Each structure stands twice: as structure tokens, then as C-alpha cells.
Amino acid sequence: RSPGILVQSIGAAGGNGEGATVVGTGGSGGSGGGSNYVSIINMANVTTYGQYASGIVVQALGGNGGVGGNSGFYGGSGGFGAGSGQGGDINITNAFWSTIRTHGSGSAGILAQSIGGFSGAGGSASGLIAFGGSSTSAGNGGLVQNVN
């Protein structure tokens, strides 16, 4: 399950909001960080053996948004779930003289993924007067280019 070459850029996850104790609003979650641009130029021969042992794996993963805090015991509103980070762009170049050989099921020659993070969930609310927290959209993936 080990790739021949693994390149990753991973955005940081946002922090979770603090909950209110008696009456109040839960804290908002922090935004997830975006991943950076990832580029690789392969000029070597790569050979792998085994299941899911891809030749080259390149990932740009956005960080998840933080979860909103819960409201107080007697009422209030849940905190806002924060947005997530975007997946960065990826550029892969495999030199024309380089070969990638994989020996095993589920093993791709080149696997590239740009994935945005998940948004944080809104905080829950309970009590006599209560409003649940809202959330926002998840992050987008970036552009993936492969020159082989």
C-alpha cells in the first residue's frame, strides 16, 4: 500500500467554537486552511508491488472548517460552523523517458486528487428559546494537470 512517490499539501483544520454554559451563543468555528499549489516533475523510473501501491500519488487537500459551539442550558443559539479550505492546483509532469510500472490490484500509475475540505457543522441549541447554528459551503477542489 505504499506509493512509489507521495507528494501532499494539506491545509490546516479550523478550531471548534466553545459552547455557552447557561444562556448564550456558542462560539463560531474557525475557517479551515487551503492547500498550496503542488508540482512534481518525475524523471525516474518508478516500480511498485502490492495492492493499492500507486506509482505517483499527488494530493492537495483543503482543511476542514471548525464546528460551532453549542448554546447554553436555558437557551440561546448554536455557533456558526466555519467554511473549509480550498484544494490547491496540481501539475504533474512525467518525463517521456520515465516509466511507471505497478504490480497489484487497485494500483494506478498516477493518482492526482485536489479535494476541498468539509464545512464545519453548526452548533446545537437547547432550552426554552433556542436556535441551532448554521454552516456554510464546503471548499472546492483545484485544477489538476498531467503531462505524461
Coordinates of C-alpha atoms in Angstrom, one line a residue:
R1 CA 0.0 0.0 0.0
S2 CA 3.0 2.3 -0.3
P3 CA 3.2 4.6 -3.3
G4 CA 6.5 5.0 -5.2
I5 CA 6.3 8.8 -4.8
L6 CA 3.9 10.7 -2.5
V7 CA 3.5 14.5 -2.7
Q8 CA 0.9 16.3 -0.5
S9 CA -0.2 19.7 0.5
I10 CA -2.7 19.7 3.4
G11 CA -4.5 22.7 4.7
A12 CA -4.9 23.0 8.5
A13 CA -8.3 22.3 10.1
G14 CA -10.2 25.2 11.7
G15 CA -10.7 25.2 15.5
N16 CA -14.0 24.4 17.1
G17 CA -16.1 27.1 18.8
E18 CA -16.6 27.0 22.6
G19 CA -20.0 26.2 24.0
A20 CA -22.1 28.6 26.2
T21 CA -22.7 27.3 29.7
V22 CA -26.1 28.7 30.9
V23 CA -27.6 31.2 28.4
G24 CA -25.9 32.5 25.4
T25 CA -24.5 31.8 21.9
G26 CA -21.9 29.1 21.2
G27 CA -18.7 30.3 19.7
S28 CA -18.1 30.2 15.9
G29 CA -15.7 27.6 14.5
G30 CA -12.5 28.7 12.7
S31 CA -12.0 28.5 9.0
G32 CA -10.1 25.7 7.5
G33 CA -6.9 26.5 5.6
G34 CA -6.4 26.0 1.9
S35 CA -3.7 23.7 0.5
N36 CA -1.0 25.2 -1.7
Y37 CA -0.1 24.6 -5.3
V38 CA 1.6 21.2 -5.8
S39 CA 4.0 20.5 -8.7
I40 CA 6.2 17.4 -9.4
I41 CA 8.5 16.6 -12.3
N42 CA 9.4 12.9 -12.4
M43 CA 12.5 11.9 -14.3
A44 CA 12.9 8.5 -12.8
N45 CA 11.6 5.0 -13.4
V46 CA 9.1 4.0 -10.7
T47 CA 8.0 0.5 -9.9
T48 CA 5.7 -0.7 -7.1
Y49 CA 4.4 -4.0 -5.9
G50 CA 1.2 -4.8 -3.9
Q51 CA -2.4 -3.8 -3.7
Y52 CA -3.2 0.0 -3.9
A53 CA 0.5 0.8 -4.4
S54 CA 0.2 3.5 -7.0
G55 CA 3.3 4.8 -8.8
I56 CA 2.9 8.5 -8.1
V57 CA 0.3 10.0 -5.7
V58 CA -0.2 13.7 -5.6
Q59 CA -2.8 15.3 -3.3
A60 CA -3.8 18.9 -2.5
L61 CA -6.3 18.7 0.4
G62 CA -8.2 21.7 1.9
G63 CA -8.6 21.8 5.7
N64 CA -12.0 21.2 7.3
G65 CA -13.9 24.1 8.9
G66 CA -14.4 24.2 12.7
V67 CA -17.6 23.1 14.3
G68 CA -19.8 25.8 16.0
G69 CA -20.2 25.6 19.8
N70 CA -23.4 24.5 21.4
S71 CA -25.8 27.0 23.2
G72 CA -26.4 27.4 26.9
F73 CA -28.6 25.1 29.1
Y74 CA -31.6 27.6 29.3
G75 CA -31.5 28.8 25.7
G76 CA -29.6 30.7 23.1
S77 CA -28.2 29.9 19.7
G78 CA -25.6 27.5 18.4
G79 CA -22.4 28.8 17.0
F80 CA -21.7 29.2 13.3
G81 CA -19.9 26.3 11.5
A82 CA -17.0 27.7 9.6
G83 CA -16.0 27.3 6.0
S84 CA -13.3 25.0 4.8
G85 CA -10.2 25.4 2.8
Q86 CA -9.9 25.0 -1.0
G87 CA -7.9 22.2 -2.6
G88 CA -4.9 23.6 -4.4
D89 CA -4.0 23.2 -8.1
I90 CA -1.8 20.3 -9.1
N91 CA 0.7 19.9 -12.0
I92 CA 2.3 16.6 -12.8
T93 CA 5.0 16.1 -15.4
N94 CA 6.4 12.6 -16.2
A95 CA 9.4 12.8 -18.5
F96 CA 9.0 10.9 -21.8
W97 CA 11.9 8.5 -20.9
S98 CA 10.5 7.7 -17.4
T99 CA 8.3 4.6 -16.9
I100 CA 5.8 3.9 -14.2
R101 CA 5.1 0.2 -13.5
T102 CA 2.6 -1.0 -10.9
H103 CA 2.1 -4.7 -10.0
G104 CA -1.0 -5.1 -7.9
S105 CA -4.8 -4.6 -8.0
G106 CA -6.0 -1.0 -7.4
S107 CA -2.6 0.4 -8.2
A108 CA -2.8 3.5 -10.5
G109 CA 0.2 4.7 -12.4
I110 CA -0.5 8.3 -11.5
L111 CA -3.2 9.3 -8.9
A112 CA -3.9 13.0 -8.5
Q113 CA -6.5 14.5 -6.2
S114 CA -7.4 18.1 -5.4
I115 CA -10.2 18.0 -2.7
G116 CA -11.7 20.9 -0.8
G117 CA -12.4 20.4 2.9
F118 CA -15.7 19.8 4.6
S119 CA -17.5 22.8 6.2
G120 CA -17.9 22.7 10.0
A121 CA -21.3 21.8 11.4
G122 CA -23.4 24.5 13.2
G123 CA -23.7 24.1 16.9
S124 CA -26.8 22.7 18.5
A125 CA -29.2 24.6 20.8
S126 CA -31.5 23.6 23.6
G127 CA -33.7 25.3 26.2
L128 CA -36.8 27.4 26.2
I129 CA -35.8 29.7 23.3
A130 CA -33.2 28.1 21.1
F131 CA -31.8 28.5 17.6
G132 CA -29.4 26.0 16.0
G133 CA -26.3 27.3 14.4
S134 CA -25.8 27.4 10.6
S135 CA -23.0 26.2 8.4
T136 CA -21.5 27.3 5.1
S137 CA -20.4 25.5 1.9
A138 CA -17.5 23.2 1.6
G139 CA -14.3 24.0 -0.2
N140 CA -13.7 23.4 -3.9
G141 CA -11.1 21.3 -5.5
G142 CA -8.4 22.8 -7.7
L143 CA -7.2 22.3 -11.3
V144 CA -5.3 19.0 -12.0
Q145 CA -2.9 18.9 -15.0
N146 CA -1.0 15.9 -16.1
V147 CA 1.7 15.9 -18.8
N148 CA 2.8 12.4 -19.5

